[in-house]
C-alpha cells in the first residue's frame, strides 16, 4: 500500500513540475514527512510533529480567548443537509460544496455495482444523496442549534468551535487543502455586541501572530462567491467591510495567504435560522476563523522545518 502511495506521489509531483515550478514547499513537506500524500491534491495525512505544532497553536488561541469564557462546542465534520440547503450555501459557493452519497440498493443493484467497478465504469452514478453533507465552515452547524435554545440572553452568546471542513478546491498549494481544520469563535447578539467582538479579535489576532514572529498584513476581503451575481455580492461585502483577513506569505510573497478571517454576517444567519435577541430582534452574528493548517504551514515556512531551531520566544508561545 505504501508503495502505491509513494508511486502516486512521485507521479503527481513529476507531472506538476512540468507545469509549474511553484511546488517546492509541498515537495519539501512530503520529503520531510510533515504531510503525507494520498494521490489527491489537497488531501493529506499529517505527521506527529505537524500535529504537535497545531496543538501548540490551538493552546495559544485558547489563551487569547479564555477571558471571554466561550462555550466550547464540537460538531463532527458533516452537517444536516436540510440545514445546509437553508443556509443558502449552494447559491453562493456551489463549486466548493461536498455531499455524502451512499449505496441504497438491493442485492441485484449490488451485483451491477460490482460489475461496473470491475469494468472501470462510473459506479458512483447509482449513489444516492444521504441526509448529510460535509461541513464547509466550522460555524455552519451552530446557528440552528443555537436558535433551538430560544432567544439569546441579554449578554448574547459566545461559542468556541473547531472542525475539519471540506471545500472542493484541489490545489498543489499546501495552504489550499480540501479537508482542513478551522477553529472559530462565534458571537451572537446585538449589532453592537458582535461588532465589538470582531474589533477585539482584529487586535488580538495581530498580537497573536506577532508573538509567533511572522510577517503579516490585514486587509479587507471577500468570499469566492460563484458566478455573475457572485461578483456583485463580493463587491458589496468589500464595500461594507464585512470580511477582513490576516494574511501571511506562505506559497508566495506577492499573494500572501489568509490565515485568520474576521466575518460580520449582519442578520443573515439570525434571519435564516430564527435566532433572536432577548428583546425579540433578529440576532446579528460574527465569527473569527483560524486556519489551523495554514498557521502551521506559515510557521514551518518562516522558521524552517527543524522545530528545535525555532526562536525561543516562538517555542515558548506555543509550548510554554
Ligand atoms: P473562510 O470561511 O473562507 O474565511 O475561511 C476561514 C479560514 O479557514 C481562513 O482564514 C483560512 O485560514 C482557512 N481556510 C479557508 N480555506 C482553506 C483551504 N482550502 N485550506 C486550508 N485552510 C483554509
Ligand atoms: Zn464562521
Short mmCIF file of C-alpha atoms and ligand atoms in Angstrom, two decimals:
data_model
loop_
_atom_site.label_atom_id
_atom_site.label_comp_id
_atom_site.label_asym_id
_atom_site.label_seq_id
_atom_site.Cartn_x
_atom_site.Cartn_y
_atom_site.Cartn_z
CA UNK A 1 0.00 0.00 0.00
CA UNK A 2 2.78 2.42 0.98
CA UNK A 3 4.48 1.55 -2.28
CA UNK A 4 1.40 2.57 -4.22
CA UNK A 5 1.12 5.82 -2.27
CA UNK A 6 4.75 6.69 -2.95
CA UNK A 7 4.39 5.91 -6.62
CA UNK A 8 1.26 8.04 -6.94
CA UNK A 9 3.05 10.82 -5.15
CA UNK A 10 6.10 10.68 -7.41
CA UNK A 11 3.87 10.66 -10.45
CA UNK A 12 1.81 13.71 -9.43
CA UNK A 13 4.93 15.61 -8.36
CA UNK A 14 6.62 14.92 -11.67
CA UNK A 15 3.52 15.96 -13.63
CA UNK A 16 3.13 19.14 -11.63
CA UNK A 17 6.80 20.05 -12.06
CA UNK A 18 6.31 20.07 -15.80
CA UNK A 19 3.56 22.65 -15.43
CA UNK A 20 4.96 24.86 -12.72
CA UNK A 21 7.97 25.45 -10.55
CA UNK A 22 5.98 26.70 -7.56
CA UNK A 23 5.53 23.31 -5.93
CA UNK A 24 8.70 23.12 -3.90
CA UNK A 25 7.21 23.79 -0.47
CA UNK A 26 4.71 20.94 -0.87
CA UNK A 27 7.51 18.65 -2.06
CA UNK A 28 9.62 19.62 0.94
CA UNK A 29 6.71 18.88 3.29
CA UNK A 30 6.28 15.44 1.67
CA UNK A 31 10.03 14.78 1.75
CA UNK A 32 10.23 15.65 5.45
CA UNK A 33 7.14 13.53 6.16
CA UNK A 34 5.25 16.50 7.62
CA UNK A 35 2.44 15.95 5.11
CA UNK A 36 1.66 12.52 3.61
CA UNK A 37 0.49 12.28 0.02
CA UNK A 38 -2.71 10.39 -0.80
CA UNK A 39 -2.66 10.82 -4.58
CA UNK A 40 -5.28 13.60 -4.38
CA UNK A 41 -4.20 17.25 -4.37
CA UNK A 42 -5.35 18.92 -1.16
CA UNK A 43 -5.98 15.66 0.75
CA UNK A 44 -3.05 14.86 3.03
CA UNK A 45 -2.06 12.95 6.11
CA UNK A 46 -0.26 14.84 8.88
CA UNK A 47 2.78 13.76 10.91
CA UNK A 48 3.07 13.75 14.70
CA UNK A 49 5.27 16.85 14.55
CA UNK A 50 2.76 18.69 12.34
CA UNK A 51 0.06 17.88 14.91
CA UNK A 52 2.27 18.98 17.85
CA UNK A 53 2.76 22.38 16.25
CA UNK A 54 -1.01 22.56 15.75
CA UNK A 55 -1.69 21.68 19.39
CA UNK A 56 0.67 24.46 20.49
CA UNK A 57 -1.12 26.93 18.25
CA UNK A 58 -4.57 25.87 19.49
CA UNK A 59 -3.45 26.27 23.11
CA UNK A 60 -2.25 29.79 22.28
CA UNK A 61 -5.60 30.66 20.66
CA UNK A 62 -7.40 29.29 23.75
CA UNK A 63 -5.27 31.51 25.99
CA UNK A 64 -6.18 34.60 23.96
CA UNK A 65 -9.89 33.75 24.11
CA UNK A 66 -10.08 32.44 27.69
CA UNK A 67 -11.11 35.66 29.46
CA UNK A 68 -14.35 35.78 27.42
CA UNK A 69 -15.34 32.33 28.70
CA UNK A 70 -16.64 30.96 25.41
CA UNK A 71 -18.90 27.91 25.42
CA UNK A 72 -16.99 25.02 23.84
CA UNK A 73 -18.95 23.01 21.26
CA UNK A 74 -17.63 20.43 18.79
CA UNK A 75 -19.51 19.10 15.77
CA UNK A 76 -18.38 16.27 13.51
CA UNK A 77 -17.15 17.38 10.05
CA UNK A 78 -20.57 16.85 8.48
CA UNK A 79 -23.92 18.54 8.87
CA UNK A 80 -27.64 18.13 8.29
CA UNK A 81 -28.35 18.52 4.56
CA UNK A 82 -31.63 20.39 5.21
CA UNK A 83 -29.81 22.97 7.35
CA UNK A 84 -27.15 23.29 4.64
CA UNK A 85 -29.82 23.91 1.97
CA UNK A 86 -31.48 26.53 4.17
CA UNK A 87 -28.17 28.33 4.77
CA UNK A 88 -28.00 29.36 1.10
CA UNK A 89 -24.53 27.86 0.65
CA UNK A 90 -25.42 26.43 -2.79
CA UNK A 91 -26.42 29.89 -4.00
CA UNK A 92 -23.05 31.36 -3.12
CA UNK A 93 -20.48 28.56 -3.27
CA UNK A 94 -21.80 25.57 -5.30
CA UNK A 95 -18.26 24.98 -6.59
CA UNK A 96 -16.91 24.26 -3.10
CA UNK A 97 -19.63 22.05 -1.63
CA UNK A 98 -19.23 18.35 -0.91
CA UNK A 99 -22.17 15.99 -0.43
CA UNK A 100 -22.22 12.50 1.05
CA UNK A 101 -23.76 9.90 -1.25
CA UNK A 102 -24.41 6.26 -0.32
CA UNK A 103 -25.39 2.95 -1.84
CA UNK A 104 -29.05 2.28 -1.05
CA UNK A 105 -29.78 -0.55 -3.49
CA UNK A 106 -30.76 -4.21 -3.21
CA UNK A 107 -28.79 -7.38 -3.96
CA UNK A 108 -29.30 -7.03 -7.71
CA UNK A 109 -28.09 -3.42 -7.64
CA UNK A 110 -25.06 -4.62 -5.69
CA UNK A 111 -24.14 -7.13 -8.37
CA UNK A 112 -24.39 -4.49 -11.06
CA UNK A 113 -22.37 -2.06 -8.89
CA UNK A 114 -19.52 -4.57 -8.56
CA UNK A 115 -19.61 -5.29 -12.29
CA UNK A 116 -19.39 -1.58 -13.07
CA UNK A 117 -16.38 -1.21 -10.76
CA UNK A 118 -14.70 -4.22 -12.34
CA UNK A 119 -15.19 -2.73 -15.80
CA UNK A 120 -13.84 0.63 -14.63
CA UNK A 121 -17.26 2.15 -15.22
CA UNK A 122 -18.82 5.02 -13.28
CA UNK A 123 -20.12 3.14 -10.25
CA UNK A 124 -20.87 6.44 -8.48
CA UNK A 125 -23.78 7.19 -10.84
CA UNK A 126 -26.02 4.93 -8.72
CA UNK A 127 -25.07 6.50 -5.39
CA UNK A 128 -27.91 8.32 -3.63
CA UNK A 129 -27.63 11.59 -1.68
CA UNK A 130 -27.72 10.93 2.05
CA UNK A 131 -29.12 13.26 4.71
CA UNK A 132 -25.68 14.71 5.45
CA UNK A 133 -23.23 16.99 3.65
CA UNK A 134 -19.66 17.90 4.54
CA UNK A 135 -19.22 20.96 6.73
CA UNK A 136 -17.91 23.92 4.70
CA UNK A 137 -17.08 26.17 7.70
CA UNK A 138 -17.00 25.23 11.37
CA UNK A 139 -19.80 27.63 12.32
CA UNK A 140 -22.49 26.36 9.90
CA UNK A 141 -24.00 23.63 12.12
CA UNK A 142 -24.08 26.00 15.09
CA UNK A 143 -26.73 28.57 14.08
CA UNK A 144 -29.80 26.30 14.07
CA UNK A 145 -28.55 24.55 17.23
CA UNK A 146 -28.25 27.92 18.99
CA UNK A 147 -31.67 29.06 17.72
CA UNK A 148 -33.20 25.85 19.14
CA UNK A 149 -32.28 27.05 22.61
CA UNK A 150 -34.66 30.02 22.30
CA UNK A 151 -33.90 33.76 22.38
CA UNK A 152 -30.36 34.77 23.35
CA UNK A 153 -29.75 36.05 26.88
CA UNK A 154 -29.23 39.83 27.21
CA UNK A 155 -25.44 39.43 27.03
CA UNK A 156 -25.71 37.32 23.86
CA UNK A 157 -23.66 34.16 23.41
CA UNK A 158 -20.09 33.26 22.52
CA UNK A 159 -19.00 29.85 21.21
CA UNK A 160 -15.66 28.14 20.66
CA UNK A 161 -15.71 25.69 17.72
CA UNK A 162 -13.30 23.53 15.81
CA UNK A 163 -13.97 21.18 12.95
CA UNK A 164 -12.50 19.64 9.88
CA UNK A 165 -14.09 21.44 6.91
CA UNK A 166 -14.42 20.39 3.29
CA UNK A 167 -14.04 22.64 0.26
CA UNK A 168 -13.62 21.26 -3.23
CA UNK A 169 -10.67 23.35 -4.33
CA UNK A 170 -7.94 20.88 -5.34
CA UNK A 171 -4.58 22.63 -5.50
CA UNK A 172 -0.84 21.99 -5.26
CA UNK A 173 -0.57 24.90 -2.83
CA UNK A 174 -0.24 23.13 0.55
CA UNK A 175 -2.15 26.01 2.14
CA UNK A 176 -5.20 25.25 -0.02
CA UNK A 177 -6.48 21.87 1.10
CA UNK A 178 -9.76 20.09 0.54
CA UNK A 179 -10.06 18.85 4.12
CA UNK A 180 -8.61 21.22 6.69
CA UNK A 181 -9.37 22.34 10.24
CA UNK A 182 -10.93 25.61 11.23
CA UNK A 183 -11.01 26.94 14.80
CA UNK A 184 -13.67 29.58 15.32
CA UNK A 185 -15.11 31.88 17.91
CA UNK A 186 -18.69 32.82 17.07
CA UNK A 187 -20.51 35.74 18.68
CA UNK A 188 -24.30 36.15 18.61
CA UNK A 189 -26.18 39.17 19.91
CA UNK A 190 -26.97 42.80 19.11
CA UNK A 191 -25.09 44.62 16.30
CA UNK A 192 -23.02 46.43 18.98
CA UNK A 193 -22.09 43.22 20.77
CA UNK A 194 -20.95 41.41 17.64
CA UNK A 195 -19.08 44.33 16.06
CA UNK A 196 -17.23 44.91 19.33
CA UNK A 197 -16.28 41.21 19.37
CA UNK A 198 -14.89 41.46 15.86
CA UNK A 199 -12.92 44.63 16.62
CA UNK A 200 -11.41 42.97 19.71
CA UNK A 201 -10.30 39.93 17.71
CA UNK A 202 -8.86 42.07 14.92
CA UNK A 203 -6.47 43.43 17.56
CA UNK A 204 -5.89 40.10 19.32
CA UNK A 205 -5.25 38.26 16.05
CA UNK A 206 -2.44 40.64 15.12
CA UNK A 207 -0.90 40.37 18.58
CA UNK A 208 -1.11 36.57 18.47
CA UNK A 209 0.58 36.24 15.06
CA UNK A 210 3.13 38.85 16.20
CA UNK A 211 4.00 36.54 19.12
CA UNK A 212 4.75 33.85 16.57
CA UNK A 213 7.23 36.22 14.85
CA UNK A 214 5.67 36.08 11.41
CA UNK A 215 5.17 38.93 8.94
CA UNK A 216 1.52 39.68 8.21
CA UNK A 217 -0.85 42.25 6.83
CA UNK A 218 -4.51 42.92 7.43
CA UNK A 219 -6.85 43.52 4.52
CA UNK A 220 -10.50 43.89 3.57
CA UNK A 221 -11.56 40.73 1.76
CA UNK A 222 -14.41 38.95 0.03
CA UNK A 223 -15.55 35.35 -0.20
CA UNK A 224 -15.21 33.50 -3.55
CA UNK A 225 -18.91 33.88 -4.48
CA UNK A 226 -19.88 31.92 -7.61
CA UNK A 227 -20.80 33.41 -10.97
CA UNK A 228 -22.04 36.81 -12.14
CA UNK A 229 -24.36 37.56 -9.22
CA UNK A 230 -21.49 36.43 -7.04
CA UNK A 231 -19.35 39.29 -8.32
CA UNK A 232 -21.94 41.75 -7.01
CA UNK A 233 -22.09 40.01 -3.64
CA UNK A 234 -18.30 40.20 -3.41
CA UNK A 235 -18.26 43.94 -4.19
CA UNK A 236 -21.00 44.54 -1.64
CA UNK A 237 -19.10 42.53 1.01
CA UNK A 238 -15.95 44.57 0.43
CA UNK A 239 -17.78 47.92 0.32
CA UNK A 240 -19.43 47.18 3.64
CA UNK A 241 -16.15 45.87 5.10
CA UNK A 242 -17.88 42.68 6.26
CA UNK A 243 -14.78 40.49 5.93
CA UNK A 244 -11.20 41.12 7.00
CA UNK A 245 -8.33 38.72 6.62
CA UNK A 246 -4.95 38.46 8.26
CA UNK A 247 -2.56 37.41 5.52
CA UNK A 248 0.83 35.71 5.90
CA UNK A 249 3.09 34.89 2.94
CA UNK A 250 3.28 31.08 2.53
CA UNK A 251 3.29 29.97 -1.13
CA UNK A 252 4.03 33.43 -2.49
CA UNK A 253 5.30 36.80 -1.25
CA UNK A 254 3.07 38.77 -3.65
CA UNK A 255 -0.09 36.84 -2.79
CA UNK A 256 0.00 36.15 0.93
CA UNK A 257 -2.40 33.56 2.33
CA UNK A 258 -5.44 34.33 4.51
CA UNK A 259 -4.69 32.60 7.81
CA UNK A 260 -7.28 34.31 10.01
CA UNK A 261 -10.69 35.66 8.92
CA UNK A 262 -12.95 38.11 10.71
CA UNK A 263 -16.50 37.94 9.39
CA UNK A 264 -19.57 40.02 10.19
CA UNK A 265 -22.69 38.27 8.82
CA UNK A 266 -25.07 41.02 9.94
CA UNK A 267 -28.52 39.40 10.38
CA UNK A 268 -28.05 36.73 7.65
CA UNK A 269 -27.88 33.68 9.94
CA UNK A 270 -30.23 35.23 12.51
CA UNK A 271 -32.92 35.67 9.86
CA UNK A 272 -32.29 32.33 8.18
CA UNK A 273 -32.45 30.26 11.36
CA UNK A 274 -34.82 32.35 13.52
CA UNK A 275 -32.19 33.40 16.06
CA UNK A 276 -33.39 36.31 18.19
CA UNK A 277 -32.06 38.54 20.97
CA UNK A 278 -33.72 38.88 24.39
CA UNK A 279 -35.82 41.79 23.06
CA UNK A 280 -37.13 39.69 20.14
CA UNK A 281 -34.99 41.45 17.48
CA UNK A 282 -33.24 39.36 14.84
CA UNK A 283 -29.79 38.50 16.21
CA UNK A 284 -26.60 39.53 14.44
CA UNK A 285 -23.61 37.20 14.24
CA UNK A 286 -19.87 37.42 13.63
CA UNK A 287 -17.09 34.87 13.65
CA UNK A 288 -13.32 34.81 13.74
CA UNK A 289 -11.79 31.80 11.98
CA UNK A 290 -8.25 30.45 12.37
CA UNK A 291 -6.93 28.27 9.56
CA UNK A 292 -5.26 25.51 11.61
CA UNK A 293 -3.15 24.03 8.81
CA UNK A 294 -2.37 27.43 7.32
CA UNK A 295 -0.83 28.75 10.54
CA UNK A 296 1.22 25.54 10.97
CA UNK A 297 2.43 25.85 7.37
CA UNK A 298 3.24 29.54 7.86
CA UNK A 299 5.33 28.65 10.95
CA UNK A 300 7.19 25.94 9.02
CA UNK A 301 7.76 28.31 6.12
CA UNK A 302 9.08 31.18 8.22
CA UNK A 303 11.01 29.34 10.91
CA UNK A 304 12.01 26.21 8.98
CA UNK A 305 11.13 22.56 9.34
CA UNK A 306 13.60 22.00 12.20
CA UNK A 307 11.41 22.98 15.14
CA UNK A 308 14.29 22.77 17.63
CA UNK A 309 15.88 25.73 15.87
CA UNK A 310 12.81 27.96 16.03
CA UNK A 311 13.21 31.22 18.01
CA UNK A 312 12.93 30.56 21.75
CA UNK A 313 10.08 33.09 22.05
CA UNK A 314 8.03 31.24 19.40
CA UNK A 315 8.60 27.89 21.10
CA UNK A 316 7.59 29.44 24.41
CA UNK A 317 4.41 30.96 22.91
CA UNK A 318 3.45 27.53 21.53
CA UNK A 319 4.55 25.14 24.24
CA UNK A 320 5.24 27.24 27.34
P1 LIG B 1 -13.22 31.48 5.33
O1 LIG B 1 -14.54 30.95 5.79
O2 LIG B 1 -13.01 31.31 3.85
O3 LIG B 1 -12.93 32.87 5.79
O4 LIG B 1 -12.14 30.52 6.00
C1 LIG B 1 -11.77 30.60 7.34
C2 LIG B 1 -10.31 30.24 7.48
O5 LIG B 1 -10.12 28.88 7.07
C3 LIG B 1 -9.42 31.06 6.55
O6 LIG B 1 -8.96 32.23 7.17
C4 LIG B 1 -8.28 30.12 6.27
O7 LIG B 1 -7.28 30.30 7.23
C5 LIG B 1 -8.88 28.75 6.39
N1 LIG B 1 -9.11 28.15 5.05
C6 LIG B 1 -10.05 28.50 4.14
N2 LIG B 1 -9.96 27.73 3.04
C7 LIG B 1 -8.93 26.86 3.26
C8 LIG B 1 -8.34 25.81 2.50
N3 LIG B 1 -8.79 25.46 1.28
N4 LIG B 1 -7.29 25.14 3.04
C9 LIG B 1 -6.83 25.46 4.27
N5 LIG B 1 -7.35 26.44 5.03
C10 LIG B 1 -8.39 27.14 4.54
ZN1 LIG B 2 -17.75 31.18 10.73
#
